[in-house]
């Protein structure tokens, strides 16, 4: 049994090191590095480091798609990516040598037609027939894909009895929530996990207070709702009650990738049949270890184990 | 007979359109465009637009090298680029949607070994045996190539009786000037044209006053020296005396590529056997038309013809 992470819009993440970024000026780039990117691929990287079986899928193409696959192979992460007649996008992160400040430039990605998206949906269905035990969906949809396409695919997953973990925003998140709300009694919605941040949660519910908003989203959709609150940790409306997981002292560091670490730990919790409070403990600790790591999206396993003991888990009442 | 432009370190120029560039933030890139780049390729683009026969050479490789060649083919510009086992670099220009402000990020380019540089030198020599009538060298040297390598190649060109036009800076410009200074009496130096800007000229001569510096560089090297002075036009120490070419009113616009337009017009002047004052008139006008063009490095032929009449040419005394 394996966890499958779906990245609808994967990227080759390129990092440029410059002395200092000055808008309107010319910059000599001191070094160029690239690695596989896109939120679902980051989730897979964390799971692989946690020692949990994982494989990635998504649509790739062109030379940057080839580079992305080569990077996964080097990392030892299995891929079931679908080759399509598209040019995989890049993200460029400009890191300033002194301050370490990072400026991100995210290309929109190739415009997909319905046929290309169908090929990805077919691959996910094939993996469900094989040994997928949890499927995660992370990040934005590529241009040309309607928000309902993600909702349909998540419903296909939960409809076959497999938990689906969705970390997206805007119209795609709304579409997933609405699809779950329209069939709350079939049991499938109970296998849906949504992981918005505070802003995304407020947008989809229209409620600004996170506890009320999470409880509301759970009530209307039947999904488990895990909200990432940055330095305030995690808040989750689960079948086992509403829980908060946080560190006694907030950490400072680089929050890039912290949300992907949460998704990875939630998938691991399902994989290991942990209770929701124990799953949240891991998720809070991996996320915090990611914030502490000098390289965005990486973490030290020793740091994770240390932080796991420090996390405060509390049941929350409305 | 054709003009050959050599780009030691060509690039795929990528342009990102964003709303506004804010260091430390995440940006959605609204559109991505790419085209062949590197200063020598820009020179060829201007010459092609001027209707002058031109072909480009340099070392390319990898998928971005393929994209660069495809872009030249689309433009109708002949290439004699050498395929090498390298990955052609990119430059990324981030353009802000409202203000049009441009921020440039220039990748350093692949590190070349002596063998790879030799393949380029051989190609230039082959083109000299064919029908090269002027050879231009533009831009920085790739990492790993010593400054003397450019000086040697320029000497090979002038040694066969063909004019060489060099637009570079720093140690490479110093090496070219020193090589010319060490053999000022063989006639070859008379076929050398150097095109520094004011800052590069000051660096190579140690003199801050442009007229003195240009005359000094001509005296020590035997080369024709054409200095681009931005809004103050051009200053040239030539076999026909010292000349200034400028517009009565300075223009405002985008100076990117203006120096490459100067090099193109100087090569065209040699191609058309124009006098130096007439060559400088064209060079000043194409350069000004480039500054006025909304897209960096492009220009309107009608604008060029209009500006040509407006240029003031004056002989200068020290």
Coordinates of N, CA, C and O in Angstrom, one line a residue, chain B residues 4 6 57 117-132 135 137 152-153 156-157 160 162:
Chain B
X4 N 29.6 38.5 -39.7 CA 29.4 37.4 -38.8 C 29.4 38.0 -37.4 O 30.3 38.7 -37.0
X6 N 29.7 37.1 -33.4 CA 30.1 36.0 -32.5 C 29.5 36.4 -31.1 O 29.7 37.5 -30.6
X57 N 27.2 33.1 -34.9 CA 27.8 31.9 -34.3 C 28.1 32.1 -32.8 O 27.9 33.2 -32.3
X117 N 35.9 25.9 -26.4 CA 36.3 27.2 -27.0 C 37.0 27.0 -28.3 O 36.7 27.8 -29.3
X118 N 37.9 26.0 -28.4 CA 38.6 25.8 -29.7 C 37.6 25.5 -30.8 O 37.9 25.8 -32.0
X119 N 36.5 24.8 -30.5 CA 35.6 24.4 -31.5 C 34.9 25.7 -32.1 O 34.7 25.8 -33.3
X120 N 34.7 26.7 -31.2 CA 34.1 28.0 -31.6 C 35.1 28.7 -32.5 O 34.8 29.3 -33.5
X121 N 36.4 28.7 -32.0 CA 37.5 29.4 -32.7 C 37.6 28.8 -34.1 O 37.8 29.5 -35.1
X122 N 37.5 27.5 -34.2 CA 37.6 26.8 -35.5 C 36.5 27.2 -36.5 O 36.7 27.5 -37.6
X123 N 35.3 27.3 -35.9 CA 34.1 27.7 -36.7 C 34.3 29.2 -37.2 O 34.1 29.4 -38.4
X124 N 34.9 30.1 -36.4 CA 35.1 31.4 -36.8 C 36.2 31.4 -38.0 O 36.0 32.1 -39.0
X125 N 37.2 30.6 -37.8 CA 38.2 30.6 -38.8 C 37.6 30.0 -40.1 O 37.9 30.5 -41.2
X126 N 36.8 29.0 -40.0 CA 36.1 28.5 -41.2 C 35.3 29.6 -41.9 O 35.2 29.7 -43.2
X127 N 34.6 30.4 -41.1 CA 33.8 31.4 -41.7 C 34.6 32.5 -42.3 O 34.2 33.2 -43.3
X128 N 35.8 32.8 -41.8 CA 36.8 33.7 -42.4 C 37.2 33.2 -43.8 O 37.3 34.0 -44.7
X129 N 37.4 31.9 -43.9 CA 37.7 31.3 -45.2 C 36.6 31.3 -46.2 O 36.8 31.3 -47.4
X130 N 35.4 31.3 -45.7 CA 34.2 31.5 -46.5 C 34.0 32.9 -46.9 O 34.9 33.5 -47.5
X131 N 32.9 33.6 -46.5 CA 32.8 35.0 -47.0 C 32.5 36.0 -45.9 O 31.8 37.0 -46.1
X132 N 33.1 35.8 -44.7 CA 33.0 36.8 -43.6 C 33.7 38.1 -44.0 O 34.9 38.1 -44.4
X135 N 33.7 40.7 -38.6 CA 33.3 39.8 -37.5 C 33.1 40.7 -36.2 O 34.0 41.5 -35.9
X137 N 32.3 40.7 -32.1 CA 32.4 39.9 -30.8 C 31.6 40.8 -29.7 O 32.0 41.9 -29.5
X152 N 43.0 36.5 -28.7 CA 43.6 35.7 -29.7 C 42.7 35.5 -30.9 O 43.2 35.6 -32.1
X153 N 41.4 35.3 -30.7 CA 40.5 35.1 -31.7 C 40.3 36.4 -32.6 O 40.3 36.4 -33.8
X156 N 43.3 36.8 -34.8 CA 43.2 35.9 -35.9 C 42.3 36.5 -37.0 O 42.7 36.5 -38.2
X157 N 41.3 37.2 -36.6 CA 40.4 37.8 -37.6 C 41.1 38.9 -38.3 O 41.2 39.0 -39.5
X160 N 43.8 38.1 -40.8 CA 43.5 37.6 -42.1 C 43.0 38.8 -43.0 O 42.4 38.5 -44.1
X162 N 40.5 40.9 -42.1 CA 39.0 41.2 -41.9 C 38.9 42.1 -40.7 O 39.5 41.8 -39.6

